[in-house]
Coordinates of C-alpha atoms and ligand atoms in Angstrom, one line a residue:
P1 CA 81.1 -5.4 -63.1
V2 CA 79.1 -7.1 -65.8
S3 CA 78.7 -4.5 -68.6
D4 CA 76.3 -6.4 -70.8
Q5 CA 73.6 -6.5 -68.2
A6 CA 71.6 -3.6 -66.7
F7 CA 69.1 -2.5 -64.2
V8 CA 66.5 -0.4 -66.1
T9 CA 63.8 2.0 -65.1
L10 CA 61.5 4.6 -66.8
A11 CA 60.5 8.2 -66.2
T12 CA 58.1 10.0 -68.5
N13 CA 58.1 13.3 -66.6
D14 CA 60.1 15.2 -64.0
V15 CA 57.9 14.0 -61.1
Y16 CA 58.7 10.3 -61.8
C17 CA 62.3 11.3 -62.2
Q18 CA 62.4 11.9 -58.5
G19 CA 61.5 8.2 -58.0
A20 CA 64.0 7.1 -60.6
L21 CA 66.8 9.1 -58.9
V22 CA 66.1 7.5 -55.5
L23 CA 65.9 4.0 -57.0
G24 CA 69.2 4.5 -58.9
Q25 CA 70.9 5.8 -55.8
S26 CA 69.5 2.9 -53.7
L27 CA 71.0 0.5 -56.3
R28 CA 74.4 2.2 -56.0
E29 CA 74.3 2.2 -52.2
H30 CA 73.8 -1.5 -52.3
R31 CA 76.7 -2.0 -54.7
A32 CA 74.9 -3.1 -57.8
T33 CA 77.4 -4.6 -60.2
R34 CA 75.3 -4.0 -63.4
R35 CA 74.9 -0.9 -65.5
L36 CA 72.1 1.5 -64.4
V37 CA 69.9 2.7 -67.2
V38 CA 67.0 5.1 -67.2
L39 CA 64.6 5.5 -70.2
V40 CA 63.2 9.1 -70.5
T41 CA 60.6 10.6 -72.8
P42 CA 60.9 14.1 -74.4
Q43 CA 58.8 15.6 -71.6
V44 CA 61.7 15.2 -69.2
S45 CA 63.4 18.5 -68.7
N46 CA 67.1 19.1 -69.4
P47 CA 68.1 19.9 -65.8
L48 CA 66.7 16.6 -64.7
R49 CA 68.5 14.7 -67.5
V50 CA 71.7 16.2 -66.2
I51 CA 71.0 15.0 -62.6
L52 CA 69.9 11.6 -63.9
S53 CA 73.2 11.2 -65.7
R54 CA 75.0 11.6 -62.4
V55 CA 73.3 8.6 -60.9
F56 CA 72.7 6.4 -64.0
D57 CA 75.3 5.1 -66.4
E58 CA 72.9 5.7 -69.4
V59 CA 70.0 8.1 -69.9
I60 CA 68.2 7.0 -73.0
E61 CA 65.5 9.0 -74.7
V62 CA 62.7 7.0 -76.2
N63 CA 60.2 8.7 -78.4
L64 CA 57.0 7.1 -79.4
I65 CA 56.3 9.4 -82.3
D66 CA 59.7 9.4 -83.9
S67 CA 60.6 5.8 -83.5
A68 CA 60.1 3.0 -86.0
D69 CA 56.9 3.2 -88.0
Y70 CA 55.3 0.2 -86.3
V71 CA 55.5 1.9 -83.0
H72 CA 53.9 5.0 -84.5
L73 CA 51.1 2.8 -85.9
A74 CA 50.5 0.9 -82.7
F75 CA 50.4 4.2 -80.8
L76 CA 47.9 5.8 -83.1
K77 CA 45.6 2.9 -83.0
R78 CA 45.8 2.6 -79.2
P79 CA 46.5 6.1 -77.8
D80 CA 45.3 4.9 -74.4
L81 CA 48.3 2.7 -74.2
G82 CA 50.9 5.5 -74.4
I83 CA 52.9 4.9 -71.2
T84 CA 52.4 1.1 -71.6
L85 CA 54.1 1.2 -75.0
T86 CA 56.8 3.4 -73.5
K87 CA 57.7 0.7 -70.9
L88 CA 57.9 -1.9 -73.7
H89 CA 60.8 0.1 -75.1
C90 CA 63.0 -1.7 -72.6
W91 CA 63.0 -4.7 -75.0
T92 CA 64.9 -2.5 -77.5
L93 CA 68.0 -2.3 -75.3
T94 CA 69.7 -4.9 -77.3
H95 CA 73.2 -3.8 -76.3
Y96 CA 72.4 -5.7 -73.1
S97 CA 72.0 -9.5 -73.0
K98 CA 69.7 -9.5 -69.9
C99 CA 68.1 -6.7 -67.8
V100 CA 66.1 -6.3 -64.6
F101 CA 63.3 -3.7 -64.9
L102 CA 62.3 -1.8 -61.8
D103 CA 59.4 0.8 -61.7
A104 CA 60.5 4.3 -60.7
D105 CA 58.4 3.9 -57.5
T106 CA 60.5 1.1 -56.2
L107 CA 63.3 1.3 -53.6
V108 CA 66.1 -1.3 -53.3
L109 CA 66.9 -2.3 -49.7
S110 CA 69.8 -4.7 -50.3
N111 CA 71.9 -6.1 -53.2
I112 CA 69.7 -7.8 -55.8
D113 CA 72.3 -8.9 -58.3
E114 CA 71.2 -12.5 -57.9
L115 CA 68.1 -11.6 -60.0
F116 CA 70.4 -11.9 -63.1
D117 CA 70.5 -15.7 -62.4
R118 CA 66.9 -15.7 -63.5
R119 CA 65.6 -15.9 -67.1
E120 CA 62.9 -14.0 -69.0
F121 CA 60.2 -13.7 -68.0
S122 CA 60.5 -13.6 -64.2
A123 CA 58.4 -11.5 -61.9
A124 CA 56.7 -11.6 -58.5
P125 CA 53.0 -12.3 -57.8
D126 CA 50.7 -9.3 -57.7
P127 CA 49.3 -8.8 -54.2
G128 CA 45.8 -8.1 -55.6
W129 CA 45.6 -11.2 -57.9
P130 CA 48.5 -13.6 -57.2
D131 CA 47.9 -15.6 -60.4
C132 CA 49.1 -12.5 -62.2
F133 CA 52.6 -11.1 -61.8
N134 CA 53.2 -7.5 -60.8
S135 CA 55.0 -5.6 -63.6
G136 CA 56.9 -3.3 -61.3
V137 CA 59.9 -5.7 -61.1
F138 CA 60.8 -8.2 -63.8
V139 CA 63.7 -9.9 -65.5
F140 CA 63.8 -9.7 -69.3
Q141 CA 65.9 -10.3 -72.3
P142 CA 66.1 -7.4 -74.8
S143 CA 65.1 -8.5 -78.3
L144 CA 63.6 -6.5 -81.2
E145 CA 61.6 -9.5 -82.1
T146 CA 60.0 -9.8 -78.7
H147 CA 59.4 -6.0 -78.8
S148 CA 57.5 -6.1 -82.0
L149 CA 55.5 -9.1 -80.9
L150 CA 54.6 -7.2 -77.8
L151 CA 53.5 -4.1 -79.8
Q152 CA 51.5 -6.4 -82.1
H153 CA 49.8 -7.9 -79.1
A154 CA 49.0 -4.5 -77.8
T155 CA 47.6 -3.4 -81.1
D156 CA 45.5 -6.6 -81.5
H157 CA 44.3 -7.2 -78.0
G158 CA 44.9 -4.0 -76.0
S159 CA 45.4 -4.4 -72.3
F160 CA 42.9 -5.8 -69.9
D161 CA 43.8 -3.2 -67.3
G162 CA 44.7 -0.5 -69.7
A163 CA 48.3 -0.6 -68.6
D164 CA 51.5 -2.5 -69.1
Q165 CA 50.7 -5.1 -66.4
G166 CA 47.6 -6.4 -68.2
L167 CA 49.4 -6.5 -71.5
L168 CA 52.5 -8.3 -70.2
N169 CA 50.4 -10.8 -68.3
S170 CA 48.4 -11.8 -71.3
F171 CA 51.6 -12.0 -73.4
F172 CA 53.5 -14.1 -70.9
S173 CA 50.3 -15.9 -70.1
N174 CA 51.8 -19.2 -68.8
W175 CA 53.9 -17.4 -66.1
S176 CA 51.8 -18.7 -63.2
T177 CA 52.0 -22.4 -64.2
A178 CA 55.0 -23.0 -66.4
D179 CA 58.2 -22.6 -64.4
I180 CA 58.5 -21.9 -60.7
Q181 CA 62.0 -20.4 -61.3
K182 CA 60.2 -17.5 -63.0
H183 CA 58.1 -16.8 -59.8
L184 CA 60.3 -14.2 -58.0
P185 CA 59.8 -14.3 -54.3
F186 CA 57.5 -11.6 -53.0
I187 CA 60.5 -10.0 -51.2
Y188 CA 61.7 -8.7 -54.6
N189 CA 58.5 -6.7 -55.0
L190 CA 57.0 -6.0 -51.6
S191 CA 54.1 -3.6 -52.1
S192 CA 54.3 -1.1 -49.3
N193 CA 50.6 -0.9 -48.9
T194 CA 49.9 -4.7 -48.7
T195 CA 51.8 -5.1 -45.4
Y196 CA 48.7 -4.7 -43.3
T197 CA 46.5 -7.2 -45.1
Y198 CA 48.4 -10.2 -43.7
S199 CA 50.4 -8.7 -40.9
P200 CA 51.7 -11.9 -39.3
A201 CA 53.4 -12.8 -42.6
F202 CA 54.8 -9.3 -42.8
K203 CA 56.1 -9.7 -39.2
Q204 CA 57.7 -13.0 -40.2
F205 CA 59.1 -12.1 -43.6
G206 CA 59.0 -8.3 -43.9
S207 CA 62.5 -7.8 -42.6
S208 CA 63.9 -9.8 -45.5
A209 CA 62.4 -7.5 -48.1
K210 CA 64.9 -6.6 -50.8
V211 CA 62.7 -4.3 -53.0
V212 CA 59.8 -2.3 -51.8
H213 CA 57.2 -1.0 -54.3
F214 CA 55.1 2.1 -53.5
L215 CA 52.4 1.0 -55.9
G216 CA 49.1 2.8 -56.1
S217 CA 48.2 6.4 -56.1
S218 CA 50.1 7.9 -53.2
K219 CA 53.8 7.9 -54.1
P220 CA 56.7 8.8 -51.7
W221 CA 57.1 12.2 -53.4
N222 CA 53.6 13.1 -52.5
Y223 CA 54.4 13.1 -48.8
K224 CA 55.9 15.8 -46.7
Y225 CA 59.1 15.1 -44.9
N226 CA 60.6 16.6 -41.9
P227 CA 64.4 16.4 -42.2
Q228 CA 64.8 17.2 -38.4
T229 CA 63.0 14.1 -37.3
G230 CA 63.9 12.1 -40.4
S231 CA 60.2 11.2 -40.8
V232 CA 57.3 11.9 -43.1
S233 CA 54.9 14.2 -41.4
E234 CA 51.7 13.1 -39.8
E235 CA 49.4 15.1 -42.0
G236 CA 51.2 14.0 -45.2
S237 CA 51.3 10.3 -44.2
G238 CA 47.5 10.0 -43.9
R239 CA 46.6 6.4 -43.4
A240 CA 50.1 5.0 -43.8
D241 CA 50.8 2.3 -41.2
Q242 CA 54.0 2.0 -39.3
H243 CA 55.7 -0.4 -41.7
Q244 CA 54.8 1.8 -44.7
T245 CA 56.0 4.9 -42.8
S246 CA 59.4 3.3 -42.2
F247 CA 59.8 2.5 -46.0
L248 CA 58.7 6.1 -46.8
N249 CA 61.2 7.4 -44.3
Q250 CA 64.0 5.4 -46.0
W251 CA 62.9 6.7 -49.4
W252 CA 63.0 10.3 -48.1
G253 CA 66.3 9.7 -46.3
I254 CA 68.0 8.9 -49.6
Y255 CA 66.2 11.7 -51.4
H256 CA 67.2 14.3 -48.8
R257 CA 70.8 13.2 -48.2
R258 CA 71.8 12.1 -51.7
I259 CA 69.5 13.5 -54.4
L260 CA 68.6 17.1 -53.2
P261 CA 72.3 18.0 -53.0
L262 CA 72.7 17.0 -56.7
C263 CA 69.9 19.5 -57.6
E264 CA 71.6 22.5 -56.1
Ligands
LIG301 N1 55.6 6.0 -65.3 C1 56.1 7.2 -65.7 N2 55.2 8.3 -65.8 C2 53.9 8.2 -65.4 C3 53.4 7.0 -65.0 C4 54.2 5.9 -64.9 O1 57.3 7.3 -65.9 O2 53.2 9.2 -65.5 C5 56.5 4.8 -65.2 C6 57.3 4.8 -63.9 O3 58.5 4.0 -64.1 C7 56.3 4.0 -63.0 C8 55.8 2.9 -64.0 O4 55.7 3.6 -65.2 O5 56.9 3.5 -61.9 C9 54.5 2.3 -63.6 O6 53.6 3.3 -63.1 P1 53.2 3.4 -61.6 O7 54.4 2.9 -60.8 O8 52.6 4.7 -61.3 O9 52.0 2.3 -61.5 P2 51.7 1.4 -60.2 O10 52.9 0.6 -59.8 O11 51.2 2.3 -59.1 O12 50.6 0.5 -60.7
LIG302 MN1 54.9 1.1 -59.6

């Protein structure tokens, strides 16, 4: 195991912790050889921190208000960017030389250790606007200098989408043209709800997906699951198509088999 590199995720409340737990467990099941780190904010309850610590090697509290003054200032000037600035805390993990960030609403389907061969800043195209990257999966190098430059950028320019993705895209603005090595293949950030917009491509390449991302407003934990059939229920799954349903079922399989027993 490489102890100076880590997979990192973020949960600012107990609901997103459910996602982080399934993500962490999916990394373990696929024999991740790097440390597993989850950033939490003070809102996350103690019982969930205890459960997180059984899946993750490190549970690190980040606190916007009590951290360094420049964070406080940036936060006060741009209160709308609260969660965005929280995600930027991952650059402060300077006890690691390189990290892979994964949103708490992602699920790892196979080993992805090879992502550590990439350099900052690597990410996959966003399905909605492919000249932008999606900030749900990215390779980065912790650095206090980069962290403060990012905060300064947030304070000066805000974020064109009000979230971390707009901010990171305007900060790493040459991503789409400068270095093809920094374009991660889409299979490292396959959005579960894009599969039906180009279904022949999904048919051709979908089975090689390594990370699925449940981006958008309906998250796996919003569905109802029937453990008898191993499937999310019809009423809960709404307009989810067959591929999406299969990813949802995989998420719930891990949640039911591996996470719920930890909560007892
Ligand atoms: N997040 C969080 N609490 C929130 C919203 C977001 O912890 O209330 C974190 C979590 O890691 C999440 C990421 O920020 O995966 C980005 O948000 P989300 O995945 O909901 O955005 P989307 O991918 O749907 O654009
Ligand atoms: Mn997400």
